[in-house]
PDB file of C-alpha atoms in Angstrom:
ATOM      1  CA  ASP A   1     120.897 109.297 115.437  1.00 74.00           C
ATOM      2  CA  GLN A   2     117.375 109.035 113.752  1.00 86.00           C
ATOM      3  CA  GLN A   3     117.972 110.502 110.584  1.00 93.00           C
ATOM      4  CA  VAL A   4     114.410 109.141 109.591  1.00 96.00           C
ATOM      5  CA  LYS A   5     112.018 110.540 112.638  1.00 96.00           C
ATOM      6  CA  GLN A   6     108.342 109.442 112.125  1.00 97.00           C
ATOM      7  CA  ASN A   7     107.794 111.919 115.381  1.00 93.00           C
ATOM      8  CA  SER A   8     103.845 110.511 116.286  1.00 95.00           C
ATOM      9  CA  PRO A   9     103.121 107.177 117.572  1.00 95.00           C
ATOM     10  CA  SER A  10      99.599 107.008 117.134  1.00 97.00           C
ATOM     11  CA  LEU A  11      96.940 108.893 115.050  1.00 97.00           C
ATOM     12  CA  SER A  12      93.353 107.973 115.096  1.00 98.00           C
ATOM     13  CA  VAL A  13      90.621 108.436 113.036  1.00 98.00           C
ATOM     14  CA  GLN A  14      87.139 107.919 112.438  1.00 98.00           C
ATOM     15  CA  GLU A  15      86.687 106.541 109.013  1.00 98.00           C
ATOM     16  CA  GLY A  16      86.006 107.861 105.613  1.00 97.00           C
ATOM     17  CA  ARG A  17      87.888 110.427 106.612  1.00 98.00           C
ATOM     18  CA  ILE A  18      91.749 112.031 105.711  1.00 98.00           C
ATOM     19  CA  SER A  19      94.375 110.316 107.747  1.00 98.00           C
ATOM     20  CA  ILE A  20      97.808 112.020 107.845  1.00 98.00           C
ATOM     21  CA  LEU A  21     100.696 110.583 109.263  1.00 98.00           C
ATOM     22  CA  ASN A  22     103.522 112.327 108.598  1.00 98.00           C
ATOM     23  CA  CYS A  23     107.762 111.438 108.450  1.00 98.00           C
ATOM     24  CA  ASP A  24     110.854 114.354 108.884  1.00 98.00           C
ATOM     25  CA  TYR A  25     115.015 113.934 107.533  1.00 97.00           C
ATOM     26  CA  THR A  26     117.639 114.865 108.632  1.00 96.00           C
ATOM     27  CA  ASN A  27     120.321 113.004 105.376  1.00 92.00           C
ATOM     28  CA  SER A  28     120.122 115.761 101.877  1.00 92.00           C
ATOM     29  CA  MET A  29     120.928 112.824 101.123  1.00 90.00           C
ATOM     30  CA  PHE A  30     117.688 111.501 101.278  1.00 91.00           C
ATOM     31  CA  ASP A  31     116.780 111.003  97.116  1.00 90.00           C
ATOM     32  CA  TYR A  32     113.621 108.085  96.447  1.00 91.00           C
ATOM     33  CA  PHE A  33     111.484 107.654 100.054  1.00 94.00           C
ATOM     34  CA  LEU A  34     109.052 104.947 101.022  1.00 94.00           C
ATOM     35  CA  TRP A  35     106.183 104.225 102.981  1.00 97.00           C
ATOM     36  CA  TYR A  36     105.321 100.007 104.374  1.00 97.00           C
ATOM     37  CA  LYS A  37     102.026  99.313 106.108  1.00 97.00           C
ATOM     38  CA  LYS A  38     102.493  96.551 108.856  1.00 95.00           C
ATOM     39  CA  TYR A  39     100.678  93.943 110.566  1.00 94.00           C
ATOM     40  CA  PRO A  40     101.233  92.651 113.597  1.00 90.00           C
ATOM     41  CA  ALA A  41     102.356  88.771 113.564  1.00 84.00           C
ATOM     42  CA  GLU A  42     102.980  90.331 109.563  1.00 90.00           C
ATOM     43  CA  GLY A  43     105.806  91.602 107.675  1.00 93.00           C
ATOM     44  CA  PRO A  44     105.605  95.069 106.168  1.00 95.00           C
ATOM     45  CA  THR A  45     104.084  95.313 103.081  1.00 95.00           C
ATOM     46  CA  PHE A  46     105.483  97.847 100.450  1.00 95.00           C
ATOM     47  CA  LEU A  47     103.034 100.653  99.218  1.00 97.00           C
ATOM     48  CA  ILE A  48     104.436 103.596  97.918  1.00 96.00           C
ATOM     49  CA  SER A  49     107.484 105.445  96.753  1.00 94.00           C
ATOM     50  CA  ILE A  50     108.265 109.008  95.820  1.00 94.00           C
ATOM     51  CA  SER A  51     111.342 109.886  94.367  1.00 91.00           C
ATOM     52  CA  SER A  52     112.850 113.472  95.113  1.00 91.00           C
ATOM     53  CA  ILE A  53     112.806 114.533  91.440  1.00 91.00           C
ATOM     54  CA  LYS A  54     108.542 114.335  92.339  1.00 93.00           C
ATOM     55  CA  ASP A  55     106.693 116.956  94.961  1.00 95.00           C
ATOM     56  CA  LYS A  56     103.637 113.671  95.030  1.00 97.00           C
ATOM     57  CA  ASN A  57     102.757 111.089  93.942  1.00 97.00           C
ATOM     58  CA  GLU A  58      99.134 108.989  93.896  1.00 97.00           C
ATOM     59  CA  ASP A  59      98.166 105.585  93.931  1.00 96.00           C
ATOM     60  CA  GLY A  60      94.836 105.315  94.850  1.00 97.00           C
ATOM     61  CA  ARG A  61      93.253 106.251  97.942  1.00 98.00           C
ATOM     62  CA  PHE A  62      97.625 107.077  99.095  1.00 98.00           C
ATOM     63  CA  THR A  63      98.917 110.344  98.221  1.00 98.00           C
ATOM     64  CA  VAL A  64     102.753 110.753  99.167  1.00 98.00           C
ATOM     65  CA  PHE A  65     103.478 114.447  99.383  1.00 98.00           C
ATOM     66  CA  LEU A  66     107.451 115.442 100.401  1.00 97.00           C
ATOM     67  CA  ASN A  67     108.457 118.977 100.773  1.00 97.00           C
ATOM     68  CA  LYS A  68     112.280 118.387 100.190  1.00 95.00           C
ATOM     69  CA  SER A  69     113.565 122.543 101.274  1.00 96.00           C
ATOM     70  CA  ALA A  70     111.758 121.246 104.807  1.00 97.00           C
ATOM     71  CA  LYS A  71     113.285 116.577 104.562  1.00 97.00           C
ATOM     72  CA  HIS A  72     108.990 116.573 105.136  1.00 98.00           C
ATOM     73  CA  LEU A  73     107.415 113.570 104.075  1.00 97.00           C
ATOM     74  CA  SER A  74     103.675 112.912 104.622  1.00 98.00           C
ATOM     75  CA  LEU A  75     101.352 110.365 103.690  1.00 98.00           C
ATOM     76  CA  HIS A  76      97.680 110.841 103.012  1.00 98.00           C
ATOM     77  CA  ILE A  77      94.607 108.476 102.940  1.00 98.00           C
ATOM     78  CA  VAL A  78      91.018 109.570 101.319  1.00 97.00           C
ATOM     79  CA  PRO A  79      88.189 108.043 102.130  1.00 98.00           C
ATOM     80  CA  SER A  80      90.222 105.628 105.846  1.00 98.00           C
ATOM     81  CA  GLN A  81      89.101 102.383 106.580  1.00 97.00           C
ATOM     82  CA  PRO A  82      88.887 100.423 109.109  1.00 96.00           C
ATOM     83  CA  GLY A  83      90.930  97.578 107.256  1.00 96.00           C
ATOM     84  CA  ASP A  84      93.958 100.294 106.947  1.00 98.00           C
ATOM     85  CA  SER A  85      94.511  99.859 111.057  1.00 98.00           C
ATOM     86  CA  ALA A  86      98.492  99.228 110.746  1.00 97.00           C
ATOM     87  CA  VAL A  87     101.971 100.561 111.379  1.00 96.00           C
ATOM     88  CA  TYR A  88     103.285 102.948 109.030  1.00 98.00           C
ATOM     89  CA  PHE A  89     106.690 102.911 108.660  1.00 97.00           C
ATOM     90  CA  CYS A  90     108.111 105.557 106.406  1.00 97.00           C
ATOM     91  CA  ALA A  91     111.450 104.561 105.264  1.00 95.00           C
ATOM     92  CA  ALA A  92     114.249 106.831 103.343  1.00 93.00           C
ATOM     93  CA  SER A  93     117.245 105.803 100.614  1.00 90.00           C
ATOM     94  CA  ALA A  94     120.423 107.501  99.451  1.00 86.00           C
ATOM     95  CA  GLY A  95     120.553 106.555  95.387  1.00 71.00           C
ATOM     96  CA  ARG A  96     117.962 104.693  94.870  1.00 60.00           C
ATOM     97  CA  GLY A  97     120.027 102.786  92.174  1.00 51.00           C
ATOM     98  CA  SER A  98     122.494 101.649  94.062  1.00 51.00           C
ATOM     99  CA  THR A  99     122.803  97.649  94.426  1.00 47.00           C
ATOM    100  CA  LEU A 100     123.362  98.477  97.905  1.00 53.00           C
ATOM    101  CA  GLY A 101     119.209 100.237  98.891  1.00 68.00           C
ATOM    102  CA  ARG A 102     119.908 100.142 102.679  1.00 85.00           C
ATOM    103  CA  LEU A 103     116.959 101.923 104.026  1.00 90.00           C
ATOM    104  CA  TYR A 104     116.192 103.974 106.824  1.00 92.00           C
ATOM    105  CA  PHE A 105     113.298 103.759 108.574  1.00 95.00           C
ATOM    106  CA  GLY A 106     111.683 105.273 111.001  1.00 95.00           C
ATOM    107  CA  ARG A 107     110.695 104.449 114.407  1.00 95.00           C
ATOM    108  CA  GLY A 108     106.891 103.952 112.929  1.00 96.00           C
ATOM    109  CA  THR A 109     102.693 105.669 113.114  1.00 97.00           C
ATOM    110  CA  GLN A 110     100.475 103.136 114.808  1.00 97.00           C
ATOM    111  CA  LEU A 111      97.134 104.689 112.468  1.00 98.00           C
ATOM    112  CA  THR A 112      93.553 103.604 114.130  1.00 98.00           C
ATOM    113  CA  VAL A 113      90.486 104.164 112.091  1.00 98.00           C
ATOM    114  CA  TRP A 114      87.287 103.596 113.914  1.00 96.00           C
ATOM    115  CA  PRO A 115      84.048 102.818 112.810  1.00 93.00           C
TER     116      PRO A 115
ATOM    117  CA  ASP B   1     105.187  87.163  93.421  1.00 69.00           C
ATOM    118  CA  VAL B   2     107.781  87.594  95.689  1.00 70.00           C
ATOM    119  CA  LYS B   3     108.238  85.382  98.640  1.00 86.00           C
ATOM    120  CA  VAL B   4     110.762  85.855 100.897  1.00 93.00           C
ATOM    121  CA  THR B   5     110.344  82.505 103.552  1.00 95.00           C
ATOM    122  CA  GLN B   6     111.618  82.886 107.455  1.00 96.00           C
ATOM    123  CA  SER B   7     112.227  79.775 108.795  1.00 89.00           C
ATOM    124  CA  SER B   8     110.033  79.766 111.942  1.00 91.00           C
ATOM    125  CA  ARG B   9     107.275  81.735 113.126  1.00 93.00           C
ATOM    126  CA  TYR B  10     108.179  81.373 116.549  1.00 95.00           C
ATOM    127  CA  LEU B  11     111.141  80.385 118.628  1.00 96.00           C
ATOM    128  CA  VAL B  12     112.483  79.550 121.851  1.00 97.00           C
ATOM    129  CA  LYS B  13     115.192  79.024 123.351  1.00 97.00           C
ATOM    130  CA  ARG B  14     118.240  79.196 125.669  1.00 97.00           C
ATOM    131  CA  THR B  15     120.487  82.853 127.300  1.00 97.00           C
ATOM    132  CA  GLY B  16     123.902  81.249 125.754  1.00 97.00           C
ATOM    133  CA  GLU B  17     122.079  79.482 123.276  1.00 97.00           C
ATOM    134  CA  LYS B  18     123.772  79.725 119.581  1.00 97.00           C
ATOM    135  CA  VAL B  19     120.966  80.317 117.617  1.00 97.00           C
ATOM    136  CA  PHE B  20     119.783  80.596 113.882  1.00 97.00           C
ATOM    137  CA  LEU B  21     117.540  81.868 111.854  1.00 97.00           C
ATOM    138  CA  GLU B  22     117.290  81.247 108.023  1.00 97.00           C
ATOM    139  CA  CYS B  23     115.664  83.308 105.374  1.00 97.00           C
ATOM    140  CA  VAL B  24     115.187  81.926 101.744  1.00 96.00           C
ATOM    141  CA  GLN B  25     114.098  83.770  99.126  1.00 94.00           C
ATOM    142  CA  ASP B  26     112.927  82.703  95.276  1.00 87.00           C
ATOM    143  CA  MET B  27     113.363  85.175  93.228  1.00 85.00           C
ATOM    144  CA  ASP B  28     117.454  86.083  92.796  1.00 85.00           C
ATOM    145  CA  HIS B  29     117.525  89.203  94.017  1.00 86.00           C
ATOM    146  CA  GLU B  30     121.219  90.236  95.510  1.00 87.00           C
ATOM    147  CA  ASN B  31     120.377  92.680  97.834  1.00 90.00           C
ATOM    148  CA  MET B  32     119.671  89.923 101.483  1.00 94.00           C
ATOM    149  CA  PHE B  33     118.940  92.366 104.560  1.00 95.00           C
ATOM    150  CA  TRP B  34     118.048  91.212 108.507  1.00 97.00           C
ATOM    151  CA  TYR B  35     116.486  94.229 111.052  1.00 97.00           C
ATOM    152  CA  ARG B  36     115.070  93.253 114.315  1.00 96.00           C
ATOM    153  CA  GLN B  37     111.505  95.290 114.986  1.00 94.00           C
ATOM    154  CA  ASP B  38     111.375  96.730 118.768  1.00 93.00           C
ATOM    155  CA  PRO B  39     108.187  98.352 120.688  1.00 89.00           C
ATOM    156  CA  GLY B  40     108.642 102.200 119.594  1.00 88.00           C
ATOM    157  CA  LEU B  41     112.231 101.619 118.229  1.00 92.00           C
ATOM    158  CA  GLY B  42     111.167 100.654 115.127  1.00 91.00           C
ATOM    159  CA  LEU B  43     112.696  98.211 112.150  1.00 94.00           C
ATOM    160  CA  ARG B  44     116.494  98.489 112.981  1.00 95.00           C
ATOM    161  CA  LEU B  45     119.251  97.138 110.429  1.00 95.00           C
ATOM    162  CA  ILE B  46     121.414  94.664 111.455  1.00 97.00           C
ATOM    163  CA  TYR B  47     123.090  93.149 108.647  1.00 96.00           C
ATOM    164  CA  PHE B  48     122.710  92.957 104.993  1.00 94.00           C
ATOM    165  CA  SER B  49     123.884  91.699 102.269  1.00 93.00           C
ATOM    166  CA  TYR B  50     124.956  92.477  98.474  1.00 88.00           C
ATOM    167  CA  ASP B  51     125.550  89.620  96.953  1.00 88.00           C
ATOM    168  CA  VAL B  52     126.824  85.885  98.253  1.00 91.00           C
ATOM    169  CA  LYS B  53     128.460  86.079 100.067  1.00 90.00           C
ATOM    170  CA  MET B  54     129.363  89.734 101.028  1.00 90.00           C
ATOM    171  CA  LYS B  55     128.228  90.947 104.175  1.00 93.00           C
ATOM    172  CA  GLU B  56     127.486  94.448 105.394  1.00 92.00           C
ATOM    173  CA  LYS B  57     127.058  95.311 108.707  1.00 94.00           C
ATOM    174  CA  GLY B  58     124.738  97.763 109.924  1.00 93.00           C
ATOM    175  CA  ASP B  59     123.385  99.838 113.205  1.00 92.00           C
ATOM    176  CA  ILE B  60     123.373  97.244 115.048  1.00 96.00           C
ATOM    177  CA  PRO B  61     125.838  94.312 114.085  1.00 96.00           C
ATOM    178  CA  GLU B  62     127.007  93.394 117.774  1.00 96.00           C
ATOM    179  CA  GLY B  63     126.334  89.766 118.841  1.00 96.00           C
ATOM    180  CA  TYR B  64     125.385  88.907 115.514  1.00 98.00           C
ATOM    181  CA  SER B  65     126.605  87.625 112.617  1.00 97.00           C
ATOM    182  CA  VAL B  66     125.536  86.310 108.932  1.00 97.00           C
ATOM    183  CA  SER B  67     126.227  84.138 105.946  1.00 97.00           C
ATOM    184  CA  ARG B  68     124.893  84.843 102.984  1.00 96.00           C
ATOM    185  CA  GLU B  69     126.586  80.938 101.231  1.00 95.00           C
ATOM    186  CA  LYS B  70     124.137  81.056  98.406  1.00 94.00           C
ATOM    187  CA  LYS B  71     122.192  83.578  96.825  1.00 93.00           C
ATOM    188  CA  GLU B  72     118.825  82.472  97.383  1.00 94.00           C
ATOM    189  CA  ARG B  73     119.700  82.262 101.689  1.00 96.00           C
ATOM    190  CA  PHE B  74     120.952  84.734 104.231  1.00 97.00           C
ATOM    191  CA  SER B  75     121.144  83.042 107.149  1.00 97.00           C
ATOM    192  CA  LEU B  76     121.486  85.339 110.800  1.00 98.00           C
ATOM    193  CA  ILE B  77     123.747  83.785 114.097  1.00 98.00           C
ATOM    194  CA  LEU B  78     122.832  84.690 117.377  1.00 97.00           C
ATOM    195  CA  GLU B  79     126.771  83.696 118.443  1.00 94.00           C
ATOM    196  CA  SER B  80     125.930  83.226 122.319  1.00 96.00           C
ATOM    197  CA  ALA B  81     122.169  84.390 123.122  1.00 97.00           C
ATOM    198  CA  SER B  82     121.006  86.416 125.655  1.00 97.00           C
ATOM    199  CA  THR B  83     117.909  87.825 127.259  1.00 97.00           C
ATOM    200  CA  ASN B  84     117.968  91.552 125.145  1.00 96.00           C
ATOM    201  CA  GLN B  85     117.679  89.613 121.824  1.00 98.00           C
ATOM    202  CA  THR B  86     114.520  88.853 122.627  1.00 97.00           C
ATOM    203  CA  SER B  87     112.823  90.698 119.532  1.00 97.00           C
ATOM    204  CA  MET B  88     110.925  90.543 116.709  1.00 96.00           C
ATOM    205  CA  TYR B  89     113.112  89.565 114.065  1.00 97.00           C
ATOM    206  CA  LEU B  90     112.695  90.575 109.802  1.00 97.00           C
ATOM    207  CA  CYS B  91     114.351  89.126 106.787  1.00 97.00           C
ATOM    208  CA  ALA B  92     113.743  91.157 103.627  1.00 95.00           C
ATOM    209  CA  SER B  93     114.896  91.189  99.708  1.00 93.00           C
ATOM    210  CA  ARG B  94     115.317  93.617  97.031  1.00 89.00           C
ATOM    211  CA  PRO B  95     116.002  92.958  93.527  1.00 79.00           C
ATOM    212  CA  TYR B  96     117.983  97.234  92.140  1.00 72.00           C
ATOM    213  CA  TYR B  97     115.649  99.429  91.805  1.00 73.00           C
ATOM    214  CA  GLN B  98     112.860  97.761  94.142  1.00 81.00           C
ATOM    215  CA  PRO B  99     111.507  97.831  96.834  1.00 88.00           C
ATOM    216  CA  GLN B 100     113.007  96.345  99.574  1.00 90.00           C
ATOM    217  CA  HIS B 101     110.511  92.518  99.819  1.00 92.00           C
ATOM    218  CA  PHE B 102     109.575  90.884 104.125  1.00 95.00           C
ATOM    219  CA  GLY B 103     108.783  88.168 104.994  1.00 95.00           C
ATOM    220  CA  ASP B 104     107.191  87.267 107.803  1.00 94.00           C
ATOM    221  CA  GLY B 105     108.827  87.858 111.013  1.00 95.00           C
ATOM    222  CA  THR B 106     110.470  85.201 113.290  1.00 96.00           C
ATOM    223  CA  ARG B 107     109.353  86.357 116.516  1.00 96.00           C
ATOM    224  CA  LEU B 108     111.892  84.877 119.147  1.00 97.00           C
ATOM    225  CA  SER B 109     112.493  83.860 122.872  1.00 97.00           C
ATOM    226  CA  ILE B 110     115.295  84.469 125.329  1.00 97.00           C
ATOM    227  CA  LEU B 111     114.550  83.060 128.398  1.00 96.00           C
TER     228      LEU B 111
END
């Protein structure tokens, strides 16, 4: 059973607008959340993360919001650029300090930013 | 900068063959992982290792095995390749308290 869910397989946004990618999780033990971006024929690259002790983390155009009570997080990209077109994966782990470091991934959302 | 290197970008093998996928990282990371990525299914964990000679099953270990004889190298083995193992295979490594770093993947086709 999937513990991390990305219910929108695709999202299309005009350049300059905001992109909002959503992610839900079921395991209340998750305490660290990450977003990865993946271009075709490349490996995923780490984008931004958030610990469960925070509800927001910002890095340039990228902001991640965490709502623990709803078990929901979202990635906001403002303003969106054509180079942001990629598959975005949400991931979660239980125990950031764990030596195992196992991540649970969602199925991904294909973001397309058009001019 | 972290470098995770997968030995082949593209590989074509035949059913029944024993297939080896190699992954090397140059940052002395303890943890290493093997995933496969399939359309609509995201990244699924096959096996991971938290130290030399240690291994743990992920979510889909059937038909695969792994080897970690040296800290920098983590090998994925398809014991007898089948067509349903055609996929993109991704290796990752991570040090403690840091996100995983991925290689560029191996596109494996089993004919």
